[in-house]
Coordinates of C-alpha atoms in Angstrom, one line a residue:
X1 CA 6.1 -241.4 2.8
X2 CA 8.1 -244.1 4.5
X3 CA 8.1 -244.3 8.2
X4 CA 11.6 -246.0 8.3
X5 CA 14.7 -244.0 8.8
X6 CA 18.0 -244.9 7.3
X7 CA 20.9 -244.8 9.8
X8 CA 24.3 -246.3 10.4
X9 CA 24.8 -249.6 12.3
X10 CA 24.3 -250.8 15.0
X11 CA 20.6 -250.7 14.8
X12 CA 20.0 -252.5 18.0
X13 CA 21.5 -251.0 21.1
X14 CA 22.6 -253.4 23.8
X15 CA 24.4 -253.1 27.1
X16 CA 26.8 -255.9 26.2
X17 CA 30.3 -254.6 25.2
X18 CA 33.1 -256.8 23.9
X19 CA 34.5 -257.5 27.3
X20 CA 31.1 -258.9 28.5
X21 CA 30.8 -261.0 25.4
X22 CA 34.3 -262.4 26.0
X23 CA 33.3 -263.2 29.6
X24 CA 30.2 -265.0 28.3
X25 CA 32.5 -267.0 26.0
X26 CA 34.8 -268.0 28.9
X27 CA 31.8 -269.1 30.9
X28 CA 30.5 -271.1 28.0
X29 CA 33.9 -272.8 27.7
X30 CA 34.1 -273.8 31.3
X31 CA 31.9 -276.9 31.2
X32 CA 34.0 -278.3 28.3
X33 CA 37.2 -277.6 30.3
X34 CA 35.8 -279.2 33.4
X35 CA 34.8 -282.4 31.4
X36 CA 38.3 -282.4 29.8
X37 CA 39.9 -282.2 33.3
X38 CA 37.7 -285.0 34.5
X39 CA 38.4 -287.3 31.6
X40 CA 42.1 -286.6 31.0
X41 CA 43.4 -285.9 34.4
X42 CA 45.6 -283.3 36.1
X43 CA 47.8 -282.8 33.0
X44 CA 44.8 -281.0 31.5
X45 CA 44.8 -278.5 34.3
X46 CA 48.5 -277.9 33.7
X47 CA 48.0 -277.4 30.0
X48 CA 45.0 -275.0 30.5
X49 CA 46.7 -273.0 33.2
X50 CA 50.1 -272.7 31.4
X51 CA 48.4 -271.8 28.1
X52 CA 46.3 -269.1 29.7
X53 CA 49.2 -267.7 31.8
X54 CA 51.5 -267.5 28.7
X55 CA 48.7 -265.9 26.6
X56 CA 47.9 -263.2 29.2
X57 CA 51.5 -262.4 29.9
X58 CA 52.3 -262.2 26.2
X59 CA 49.2 -259.9 25.8
X60 CA 50.5 -257.6 28.5
X61 CA 54.0 -257.6 27.0
X62 CA 52.8 -256.8 23.5
X63 CA 50.5 -254.0 24.7
X64 CA 53.4 -252.6 26.8
X65 CA 55.8 -252.7 23.8
X66 CA 53.2 -251.0 21.6
X67 CA 52.6 -248.3 24.2
X68 CA 48.9 -249.1 24.8
X69 CA 47.0 -249.7 28.0
X70 CA 45.4 -253.1 28.7
X71 CA 41.7 -253.1 28.6
X72 CA 39.5 -255.9 29.9
X73 CA 38.6 -257.1 26.4
X74 CA 42.2 -257.6 25.5
X75 CA 43.0 -259.6 28.6
X76 CA 39.8 -261.7 28.2
X77 CA 40.6 -262.3 24.6
X78 CA 44.0 -263.7 25.6
X79 CA 42.2 -266.0 28.2
X80 CA 39.9 -267.3 25.5
X81 CA 42.9 -267.9 23.2
X82 CA 44.7 -269.8 25.9
X83 CA 41.7 -271.9 26.8
X84 CA 40.9 -272.8 23.2
X85 CA 44.5 -273.7 22.4
X86 CA 44.8 -275.9 25.5
X87 CA 41.5 -277.6 24.7
X88 CA 42.3 -278.6 21.1
X89 CA 45.6 -280.3 21.8
X90 CA 46.1 -283.8 23.2
X91 CA 46.6 -284.1 27.0
X92 CA 50.0 -285.7 26.3
X93 CA 51.3 -282.4 24.9
X94 CA 54.2 -281.0 27.0
X95 CA 53.4 -277.8 28.9
X96 CA 56.3 -275.8 27.3
X97 CA 54.9 -276.6 23.8
X98 CA 51.5 -275.2 24.7
X99 CA 53.2 -272.1 26.1
X100 CA 55.1 -271.6 22.8
X101 CA 51.8 -271.9 21.0
X102 CA 50.2 -269.3 23.2
X103 CA 53.1 -266.9 22.8
X104 CA 53.0 -267.4 19.0
X105 CA 49.2 -267.0 18.8
X106 CA 49.2 -263.7 20.8
X107 CA 52.5 -262.1 19.6
X108 CA 52.5 -263.1 15.9
X109 CA 48.9 -263.9 14.9
X110 CA 47.1 -261.3 17.0
X111 CA 49.5 -258.4 17.2
X112 CA 51.5 -258.7 13.9

């Protein structure tokens, strides 16, 4: 007889939930963001901050409109979206354009 049992996934139990994994991702993105700020100047700070703020506020608004409570994984996911979006555009991008991109990414792409 086989000594293996057939069960449903996940087979390996870990203490890491999705919020913790999102936090690890943010921590992993920080060195790249710091280097970008060092190389491209203060406009990079404005872009990263405005993108994150727009993404998080849009996340809260969409969750409110859908009648759901915000959980840490949702908010951290919005932070990651804001960071990644700000880090892939040029530093000459206007702050309002990056905010529109964050709003579109969260409201249409994520929640639609």
